[in-house]
PDB file of C-alpha atoms and ligand atoms in Angstrom:
ATOM      1  CA  UNK A   1      -3.813 -70.471 137.860  1.00 79.00           C
ATOM      2  CA  UNK A   2      -1.475 -73.361 138.659  1.00 87.00           C
ATOM      3  CA  UNK A   3       0.749 -73.631 141.730  1.00 95.00           C
ATOM      4  CA  UNK A   4       3.119 -70.675 141.968  1.00 97.00           C
ATOM      5  CA  UNK A   5       6.453 -70.599 143.782  1.00 98.00           C
ATOM      6  CA  UNK A   6       7.512 -66.939 143.962  1.00 98.00           C
ATOM      7  CA  UNK A   7      11.100 -65.959 144.755  1.00 98.00           C
ATOM      8  CA  UNK A   8      12.081 -62.324 145.259  1.00 98.00           C
ATOM      9  CA  UNK A   9      15.323 -60.687 146.251  1.00 97.00           C
ATOM     10  CA  UNK A  10      18.001 -58.228 145.192  1.00 96.00           C
ATOM     11  CA  UNK A  11      20.301 -58.620 142.233  1.00 91.00           C
ATOM     12  CA  UNK A  12      23.004 -61.244 142.772  1.00 92.00           C
ATOM     13  CA  UNK A  13      21.140 -63.147 145.498  1.00 95.00           C
ATOM     14  CA  UNK A  14      21.122 -66.308 143.358  1.00 94.00           C
ATOM     15  CA  UNK A  15      17.443 -66.277 142.409  1.00 96.00           C
ATOM     16  CA  UNK A  16      17.814 -67.134 138.724  1.00 95.00           C
ATOM     17  CA  UNK A  17      20.105 -70.112 139.215  1.00 95.00           C
ATOM     18  CA  UNK A  18      18.004 -71.566 142.020  1.00 97.00           C
ATOM     19  CA  UNK A  19      14.654 -70.854 140.356  1.00 97.00           C
ATOM     20  CA  UNK A  20      15.746 -72.465 137.093  1.00 97.00           C
ATOM     21  CA  UNK A  21      16.993 -75.599 138.867  1.00 97.00           C
ATOM     22  CA  UNK A  22      13.951 -75.782 141.112  1.00 98.00           C
ATOM     23  CA  UNK A  23      11.623 -75.572 138.111  1.00 97.00           C
ATOM     24  CA  UNK A  24      13.539 -78.386 136.437  1.00 97.00           C
ATOM     25  CA  UNK A  25      13.400 -80.610 139.528  1.00 96.00           C
ATOM     26  CA  UNK A  26       9.675 -80.027 140.056  1.00 96.00           C
ATOM     27  CA  UNK A  27       8.811 -79.949 136.357  1.00 96.00           C
ATOM     28  CA  UNK A  28       7.303 -76.499 136.738  1.00 97.00           C
ATOM     29  CA  UNK A  29       7.559 -73.722 134.149  1.00 96.00           C
ATOM     30  CA  UNK A  30      10.308 -71.179 134.918  1.00 97.00           C
ATOM     31  CA  UNK A  31       9.697 -67.432 134.573  1.00 97.00           C
ATOM     32  CA  UNK A  32      12.531 -64.900 134.901  1.00 97.00           C
ATOM     33  CA  UNK A  33      10.685 -61.579 135.281  1.00 98.00           C
ATOM     34  CA  UNK A  34      13.924 -59.572 135.265  1.00 96.00           C
ATOM     35  CA  UNK A  35      14.426 -60.818 131.694  1.00 98.00           C
ATOM     36  CA  UNK A  36      11.086 -59.225 130.741  1.00 98.00           C
ATOM     37  CA  UNK A  37      12.178 -55.856 132.193  1.00 98.00           C
ATOM     38  CA  UNK A  38      15.503 -56.205 130.408  1.00 98.00           C
ATOM     39  CA  UNK A  39      13.729 -56.945 127.100  1.00 98.00           C
ATOM     40  CA  UNK A  40      11.562 -53.841 127.599  1.00 98.00           C
ATOM     41  CA  UNK A  41      14.703 -51.753 128.232  1.00 98.00           C
ATOM     42  CA  UNK A  42      16.356 -53.207 125.122  1.00 98.00           C
ATOM     43  CA  UNK A  43      13.245 -52.416 123.114  1.00 98.00           C
ATOM     44  CA  UNK A  44      13.226 -48.784 124.364  1.00 98.00           C
ATOM     45  CA  UNK A  45      16.895 -48.363 123.567  1.00 97.00           C
ATOM     46  CA  UNK A  46      16.362 -49.755 120.041  1.00 97.00           C
ATOM     47  CA  UNK A  47      13.552 -47.214 119.587  1.00 97.00           C
ATOM     48  CA  UNK A  48      15.723 -44.362 120.883  1.00 97.00           C
ATOM     49  CA  UNK A  49      13.445 -43.866 123.887  1.00 97.00           C
ATOM     50  CA  UNK A  50      15.099 -42.244 126.890  1.00 96.00           C
ATOM     51  CA  UNK A  51      14.348 -42.546 130.631  1.00 94.00           C
ATOM     52  CA  UNK A  52      13.113 -38.954 130.795  1.00 95.00           C
ATOM     53  CA  UNK A  53      10.573 -39.461 127.980  1.00 97.00           C
ATOM     54  CA  UNK A  54       6.911 -39.054 128.948  1.00 97.00           C
ATOM     55  CA  UNK A  55       4.458 -41.817 129.812  1.00 97.00           C
ATOM     56  CA  UNK A  56       2.649 -41.055 126.559  1.00 97.00           C
ATOM     57  CA  UNK A  57       5.803 -41.760 124.538  1.00 98.00           C
ATOM     58  CA  UNK A  58       6.433 -45.000 126.428  1.00 98.00           C
ATOM     59  CA  UNK A  59       2.796 -46.081 126.076  1.00 97.00           C
ATOM     60  CA  UNK A  60       2.806 -45.450 122.324  1.00 97.00           C
ATOM     61  CA  UNK A  61       6.023 -47.442 121.904  1.00 97.00           C
ATOM     62  CA  UNK A  62       4.779 -50.344 124.026  1.00 97.00           C
ATOM     63  CA  UNK A  63       1.887 -50.826 121.582  1.00 97.00           C
ATOM     64  CA  UNK A  64       4.392 -52.439 119.248  1.00 97.00           C
ATOM     65  CA  UNK A  65       6.286 -54.424 121.885  1.00 97.00           C
ATOM     66  CA  UNK A  66       5.571 -58.138 122.087  1.00 97.00           C
ATOM     67  CA  UNK A  67       7.504 -59.585 125.028  1.00 97.00           C
ATOM     68  CA  UNK A  68       7.248 -63.031 126.538  1.00 95.00           C
ATOM     69  CA  UNK A  69       9.358 -65.690 128.194  1.00 94.00           C
ATOM     70  CA  UNK A  70       9.385 -69.192 126.775  1.00 92.00           C
ATOM     71  CA  UNK A  71      11.458 -72.216 127.812  1.00 91.00           C
ATOM     72  CA  UNK A  72      14.253 -70.176 129.363  1.00 91.00           C
ATOM     73  CA  UNK A  73      14.383 -67.615 126.553  1.00 96.00           C
ATOM     74  CA  UNK A  74      13.035 -64.088 126.338  1.00 97.00           C
ATOM     75  CA  UNK A  75      11.339 -63.245 123.070  1.00 97.00           C
ATOM     76  CA  UNK A  76      10.982 -59.679 121.790  1.00 98.00           C
ATOM     77  CA  UNK A  77       8.702 -59.354 118.761  1.00 98.00           C
ATOM     78  CA  UNK A  78       9.402 -62.912 117.706  1.00 97.00           C
ATOM     79  CA  UNK A  79      13.181 -62.745 118.151  1.00 98.00           C
ATOM     80  CA  UNK A  80      15.160 -64.496 120.882  1.00 98.00           C
ATOM     81  CA  UNK A  81      17.018 -61.623 122.583  1.00 98.00           C
ATOM     82  CA  UNK A  82      18.295 -63.650 125.562  1.00 97.00           C
ATOM     83  CA  UNK A  83      21.997 -62.924 124.935  1.00 94.00           C
ATOM     84  CA  UNK A  84      21.364 -59.229 124.098  1.00 96.00           C
ATOM     85  CA  UNK A  85      19.693 -58.395 127.412  1.00 97.00           C
ATOM     86  CA  UNK A  86      22.672 -59.394 129.591  1.00 92.00           C
ATOM     87  CA  UNK A  87      24.863 -56.335 128.997  1.00 91.00           C
ATOM     88  CA  UNK A  88      25.503 -53.964 131.943  1.00 88.00           C
ATOM     89  CA  UNK A  89      23.866 -51.173 129.953  1.00 92.00           C
ATOM     90  CA  UNK A  90      20.594 -53.058 129.484  1.00 95.00           C
ATOM     91  CA  UNK A  91      20.766 -54.059 133.176  1.00 91.00           C
ATOM     92  CA  UNK A  92      21.075 -50.422 134.176  1.00 91.00           C
ATOM     93  CA  UNK A  93      18.205 -49.251 131.967  1.00 95.00           C
ATOM     94  CA  UNK A  94      15.971 -52.133 133.007  1.00 95.00           C
ATOM     95  CA  UNK A  95      16.291 -50.945 136.598  1.00 92.00           C
ATOM     96  CA  UNK A  96      15.595 -47.325 135.548  1.00 94.00           C
ATOM     97  CA  UNK A  97      12.580 -48.100 133.317  1.00 97.00           C
ATOM     98  CA  UNK A  98      11.167 -50.623 135.810  1.00 95.00           C
ATOM     99  CA  UNK A  99      10.352 -47.698 138.118  1.00 94.00           C
ATOM    100  CA  UNK A 100       7.744 -46.498 135.559  1.00 96.00           C
ATOM    101  CA  UNK A 101       4.146 -47.539 136.232  1.00 95.00           C
ATOM    102  CA  UNK A 102       3.371 -47.787 132.539  1.00 97.00           C
ATOM    103  CA  UNK A 103       6.116 -50.395 132.111  1.00 97.00           C
ATOM    104  CA  UNK A 104       5.103 -52.359 135.213  1.00 96.00           C
ATOM    105  CA  UNK A 105       1.443 -52.400 134.138  1.00 96.00           C
ATOM    106  CA  UNK A 106       2.438 -53.619 130.689  1.00 97.00           C
ATOM    107  CA  UNK A 107       4.463 -56.527 132.107  1.00 97.00           C
ATOM    108  CA  UNK A 108       1.970 -57.458 134.824  1.00 96.00           C
ATOM    109  CA  UNK A 109      -0.321 -59.136 132.304  1.00 94.00           C
ATOM    110  CA  UNK A 110       2.585 -60.970 130.671  1.00 95.00           C
ATOM    111  CA  UNK A 111       3.612 -62.399 134.052  1.00 96.00           C
ATOM    112  CA  UNK A 112       0.133 -63.433 135.231  1.00 95.00           C
ATOM    113  CA  UNK A 113      -0.590 -65.061 131.884  1.00 94.00           C
ATOM    114  CA  UNK A 114       2.415 -67.346 132.389  1.00 92.00           C
ATOM    115  CA  UNK A 115       0.674 -69.010 135.336  1.00 91.00           C
ATOM    116  CA  UNK A 116      -2.480 -69.884 133.415  1.00 92.00           C
ATOM    117  CA  UNK A 117      -2.613 -73.649 133.113  1.00 90.00           C
ATOM    118  CA  UNK A 118       0.965 -73.955 134.392  1.00 92.00           C
ATOM    119  CA  UNK A 119       2.711 -74.646 137.660  1.00 96.00           C
ATOM    120  CA  UNK A 120       5.289 -71.893 137.848  1.00 97.00           C
ATOM    121  CA  UNK A 121       8.544 -70.961 139.531  1.00 98.00           C
ATOM    122  CA  UNK A 122       8.787 -67.196 139.131  1.00 98.00           C
ATOM    123  CA  UNK A 123      11.550 -64.903 140.342  1.00 98.00           C
ATOM    124  CA  UNK A 124      12.019 -61.141 140.491  1.00 97.00           C
ATOM    125  CA  UNK A 125      11.464 -58.198 142.816  1.00 96.00           C
ATOM    126  CA  UNK A 126       7.690 -58.066 143.372  1.00 97.00           C
ATOM    127  CA  UNK A 127       6.503 -61.526 142.341  1.00 98.00           C
ATOM    128  CA  UNK A 128       5.409 -62.551 145.871  1.00 97.00           C
ATOM    129  CA  UNK A 129       4.022 -59.142 146.811  1.00 97.00           C
ATOM    130  CA  UNK A 130       2.315 -57.692 143.728  1.00 96.00           C
ATOM    131  CA  UNK A 131       2.186 -60.172 140.849  1.00 97.00           C
ATOM    132  CA  UNK A 132       1.259 -63.348 142.756  1.00 97.00           C
ATOM    133  CA  UNK A 133       0.231 -62.275 146.284  1.00 97.00           C
ATOM    134  CA  UNK A 134      -1.579 -65.630 146.653  1.00 96.00           C
ATOM    135  CA  UNK A 135       1.413 -67.717 145.578  1.00 97.00           C
ATOM    136  CA  UNK A 136       1.554 -71.269 146.938  1.00 96.00           C
ATOM    137  CA  UNK A 137       5.098 -70.784 148.333  1.00 97.00           C
ATOM    138  CA  UNK A 138       7.032 -67.562 148.797  1.00 98.00           C
ATOM    139  CA  UNK A 139      10.743 -67.092 149.335  1.00 98.00           C
ATOM    140  CA  UNK A 140      12.958 -64.068 149.802  1.00 98.00           C
ATOM    141  CA  UNK A 141      16.553 -64.721 148.831  1.00 97.00           C
ATOM    142  CA  UNK A 142      19.336 -62.440 149.977  1.00 97.00           C
ATOM    143  CA  UNK A 143      23.123 -62.319 150.402  1.00 97.00           C
ATOM    144  CA  UNK A 144      25.566 -59.749 151.735  1.00 97.00           C
ATOM    145  CA  UNK A 145      26.481 -56.826 149.477  1.00 97.00           C
ATOM    146  CA  UNK A 146      30.117 -58.000 149.435  1.00 96.00           C
ATOM    147  CA  UNK A 147      29.133 -61.496 148.278  1.00 96.00           C
ATOM    148  CA  UNK A 148      26.696 -60.210 145.646  1.00 96.00           C
ATOM    149  CA  UNK A 149      29.337 -57.781 144.363  1.00 96.00           C
ATOM    150  CA  UNK A 150      31.825 -60.647 144.113  1.00 96.00           C
ATOM    151  CA  UNK A 151      29.334 -62.703 142.099  1.00 93.00           C
ATOM    152  CA  UNK A 152      28.639 -59.744 139.802  1.00 92.00           C
ATOM    153  CA  UNK A 153      32.348 -59.106 139.319  1.00 94.00           C
ATOM    154  CA  UNK A 154      32.906 -62.753 138.307  1.00 94.00           C
ATOM    155  CA  UNK A 155      29.927 -62.687 135.942  1.00 89.00           C
ATOM    156  CA  UNK A 156      31.115 -59.511 134.169  1.00 88.00           C
ATOM    157  CA  UNK A 157      34.657 -60.849 133.918  1.00 91.00           C
ATOM    158  CA  UNK A 158      33.313 -64.034 132.322  1.00 91.00           C
ATOM    159  CA  UNK A 159      31.562 -61.839 129.757  1.00 87.00           C
ATOM    160  CA  UNK A 160      34.988 -60.396 128.955  1.00 89.00           C
ATOM    161  CA  UNK A 161      34.166 -56.938 130.331  1.00 87.00           C
ATOM    162  CA  UNK A 162      36.647 -54.557 131.860  1.00 89.00           C
ATOM    163  CA  UNK A 163      35.459 -54.235 135.478  1.00 90.00           C
ATOM    164  CA  UNK A 164      36.926 -53.813 138.950  1.00 94.00           C
ATOM    165  CA  UNK A 165      35.590 -55.238 142.211  1.00 94.00           C
ATOM    166  CA  UNK A 166      34.977 -51.683 143.450  1.00 94.00           C
ATOM    167  CA  UNK A 167      32.901 -50.851 140.380  1.00 93.00           C
ATOM    168  CA  UNK A 168      30.907 -54.093 140.743  1.00 93.00           C
ATOM    169  CA  UNK A 169      30.165 -53.225 144.383  1.00 95.00           C
ATOM    170  CA  UNK A 170      29.117 -49.668 143.495  1.00 95.00           C
ATOM    171  CA  UNK A 171      26.758 -51.059 140.823  1.00 92.00           C
ATOM    172  CA  UNK A 172      25.178 -53.482 143.290  1.00 94.00           C
ATOM    173  CA  UNK A 173      24.613 -50.736 145.871  1.00 95.00           C
ATOM    174  CA  UNK A 174      23.185 -48.384 143.254  1.00 92.00           C
ATOM    175  CA  UNK A 175      20.862 -51.069 141.851  1.00 91.00           C
ATOM    176  CA  UNK A 176      19.642 -51.996 145.368  1.00 94.00           C
ATOM    177  CA  UNK A 177      18.856 -48.355 146.132  1.00 94.00           C
ATOM    178  CA  UNK A 178      16.864 -47.962 142.925  1.00 91.00           C
ATOM    179  CA  UNK A 179      14.977 -51.281 143.162  1.00 92.00           C
ATOM    180  CA  UNK A 180      14.157 -50.798 146.862  1.00 94.00           C
ATOM    181  CA  UNK A 181      13.543 -47.067 146.754  1.00 93.00           C
ATOM    182  CA  UNK A 182      11.113 -46.700 143.861  1.00 92.00           C
ATOM    183  CA  UNK A 183       7.550 -45.612 144.573  1.00 92.00           C
ATOM    184  CA  UNK A 184       5.791 -48.439 142.722  1.00 92.00           C
ATOM    185  CA  UNK A 185       6.242 -52.098 143.642  1.00 92.00           C
ATOM    186  CA  UNK A 186       9.640 -51.661 145.320  1.00 93.00           C
ATOM    187  CA  UNK A 187      11.623 -54.730 146.285  1.00 94.00           C
ATOM    188  CA  UNK A 188      10.357 -55.767 149.713  1.00 94.00           C
ATOM    189  CA  UNK A 189       9.971 -59.035 151.551  1.00 96.00           C
ATOM    190  CA  UNK A 190       6.428 -60.427 151.511  1.00 97.00           C
ATOM    191  CA  UNK A 191       5.137 -60.850 155.085  1.00 96.00           C
ATOM    192  CA  UNK A 192       4.662 -64.580 154.542  1.00 96.00           C
ATOM    193  CA  UNK A 193       7.916 -65.230 152.653  1.00 98.00           C
ATOM    194  CA  UNK A 194      10.589 -67.570 153.990  1.00 97.00           C
ATOM    195  CA  UNK A 195      13.978 -65.836 154.076  1.00 97.00           C
ATOM    196  CA  UNK A 196      16.979 -67.642 152.613  1.00 97.00           C
ATOM    197  CA  UNK A 197      20.442 -66.148 153.064  1.00 97.00           C
ATOM    198  CA  UNK A 198      22.661 -67.479 150.282  1.00 96.00           C
ATOM    199  CA  UNK A 199      25.899 -65.745 151.400  1.00 96.00           C
ATOM    200  CA  UNK A 200      27.785 -68.792 152.649  1.00 94.00           C
ATOM    201  CA  UNK A 201      25.707 -71.585 151.215  1.00 95.00           C
ATOM    202  CA  UNK A 202      26.027 -73.585 148.022  1.00 93.00           C
ATOM    203  CA  UNK A 203      23.373 -73.720 145.343  1.00 94.00           C
ATOM    204  CA  UNK A 204      22.713 -77.387 146.191  1.00 95.00           C
ATOM    205  CA  UNK A 205      22.204 -76.544 149.888  1.00 96.00           C
ATOM    206  CA  UNK A 206      19.696 -73.801 149.099  1.00 96.00           C
ATOM    207  CA  UNK A 207      17.889 -76.010 146.616  1.00 97.00           C
ATOM    208  CA  UNK A 208      17.620 -78.835 149.165  1.00 97.00           C
ATOM    209  CA  UNK A 209      16.311 -76.400 151.805  1.00 97.00           C
ATOM    210  CA  UNK A 210      13.571 -75.254 149.450  1.00 97.00           C
ATOM    211  CA  UNK A 211      12.692 -78.807 148.427  1.00 97.00           C
ATOM    212  CA  UNK A 212      12.516 -79.835 152.118  1.00 96.00           C
ATOM    213  CA  UNK A 213      10.136 -76.958 152.839  1.00 95.00           C
ATOM    214  CA  UNK A 214       7.944 -77.965 149.917  1.00 94.00           C
ATOM    215  CA  UNK A 215       7.999 -81.661 150.882  1.00 92.00           C
ATOM    216  CA  UNK A 216       7.101 -80.877 154.487  1.00 91.00           C
ATOM    217  CA  UNK A 217       4.052 -78.846 153.472  1.00 83.00           C
ATOM    218  CA  UNK A 218       2.904 -80.162 150.078  1.00 77.00           C
TER     219      UNK A 218
HETATM  220  O1   DC B   1      16.854 -59.639 137.992  1.00 71.43           O
HETATM  221  P1   DC B   1      17.456 -58.730 136.927  1.00 71.43           P
HETATM  222  O2   DC B   1      18.766 -58.125 137.307  1.00 71.43           O
HETATM  223  O3   DC B   1      17.516 -59.393 135.589  1.00 71.43           O
HETATM  224  O4   DC B   1      16.396 -57.521 136.789  1.00 71.43           O
HETATM  225  C1   DC B   1      16.663 -56.383 136.020  1.00 71.43           C
HETATM  226  C2   DC B   1      15.894 -55.197 136.591  1.00 71.43           C
HETATM  227  O5   DC B   1      14.500 -55.357 136.362  1.00 71.43           O
HETATM  228  C3   DC B   1      16.035 -54.968 138.094  1.00 71.43           C
HETATM  229  O6   DC B   1      17.111 -54.115 138.420  1.00 71.43           O
HETATM  230  C4   DC B   1      14.724 -54.363 138.480  1.00 71.43           C
HETATM  231  C5   DC B   1      13.757 -54.834 137.444  1.00 71.43           C
HETATM  232  N1   DC B   1      12.812 -55.855 137.935  1.00 71.43           N
HETATM  233  C6   DC B   1      11.692 -55.409 138.568  1.00 71.43           C
HETATM  234  O7   DC B   1      11.533 -54.215 138.774  1.00 71.43           O
HETATM  235  N2   DC B   1      10.747 -56.293 138.979  1.00 71.43           N
HETATM  236  C7   DC B   1      10.899 -57.609 138.779  1.00 71.43           C
HETATM  237  N3   DC B   1       9.949 -58.449 139.180  1.00 71.43           N
HETATM  238  C8   DC B   1      12.077 -58.093 138.159  1.00 71.43           C
HETATM  239  C9   DC B   1      13.041 -57.176 137.759  1.00 71.43           C
END
């Protein structure tokens, strides 16, 4: 296993943007674990599998699911599905299906494999607690609900979707409750993670803070 920088936090905290830029600056491999959960949700929806289907049904389906992340793209059975996983519907189902142990177990191996022979910047919900508990550096990124809702609203608008700020805020609150409240690997701050509040800070400021921390303790 190479050096791992693990960044967890709720949706809209800024993890993906920062993690991608950090990986570029350090020449580490970048792994977006949310994209893996989204690809799994897309796969289930293509197969007509529903959230109330049994573990046995999910397990059987997963036998034919090949999911991995490569150079910023998520690949499902050989096809780049990166644009397809960004819809609100896939986002919703990824959060729902990610509460299932069978799905988490399936993706655990995919995530750990990414660190073999690579230095890695990985971001998600349980990367510092469950997937890489011995990570070299751990961060927990957060921002106020209002700020995260604003970011989500802007993102959905840019995608050309019909959305209101109230709806974006409701979605953020609902997603937080599900990701933090599930029984298996809920979103929590690792005891040894450094907390970064991104509410009133620019991407560059956060990036510099992280780089300073890394430089001061190489
Ligand atoms: O970061 P994101 O919005 O792309 O993640 C989509 C969903 O996947 C999120 O709501 C919860 C789930 N997820 C998870 O359970 N564990 C991770 N490490 C990453 C994402």
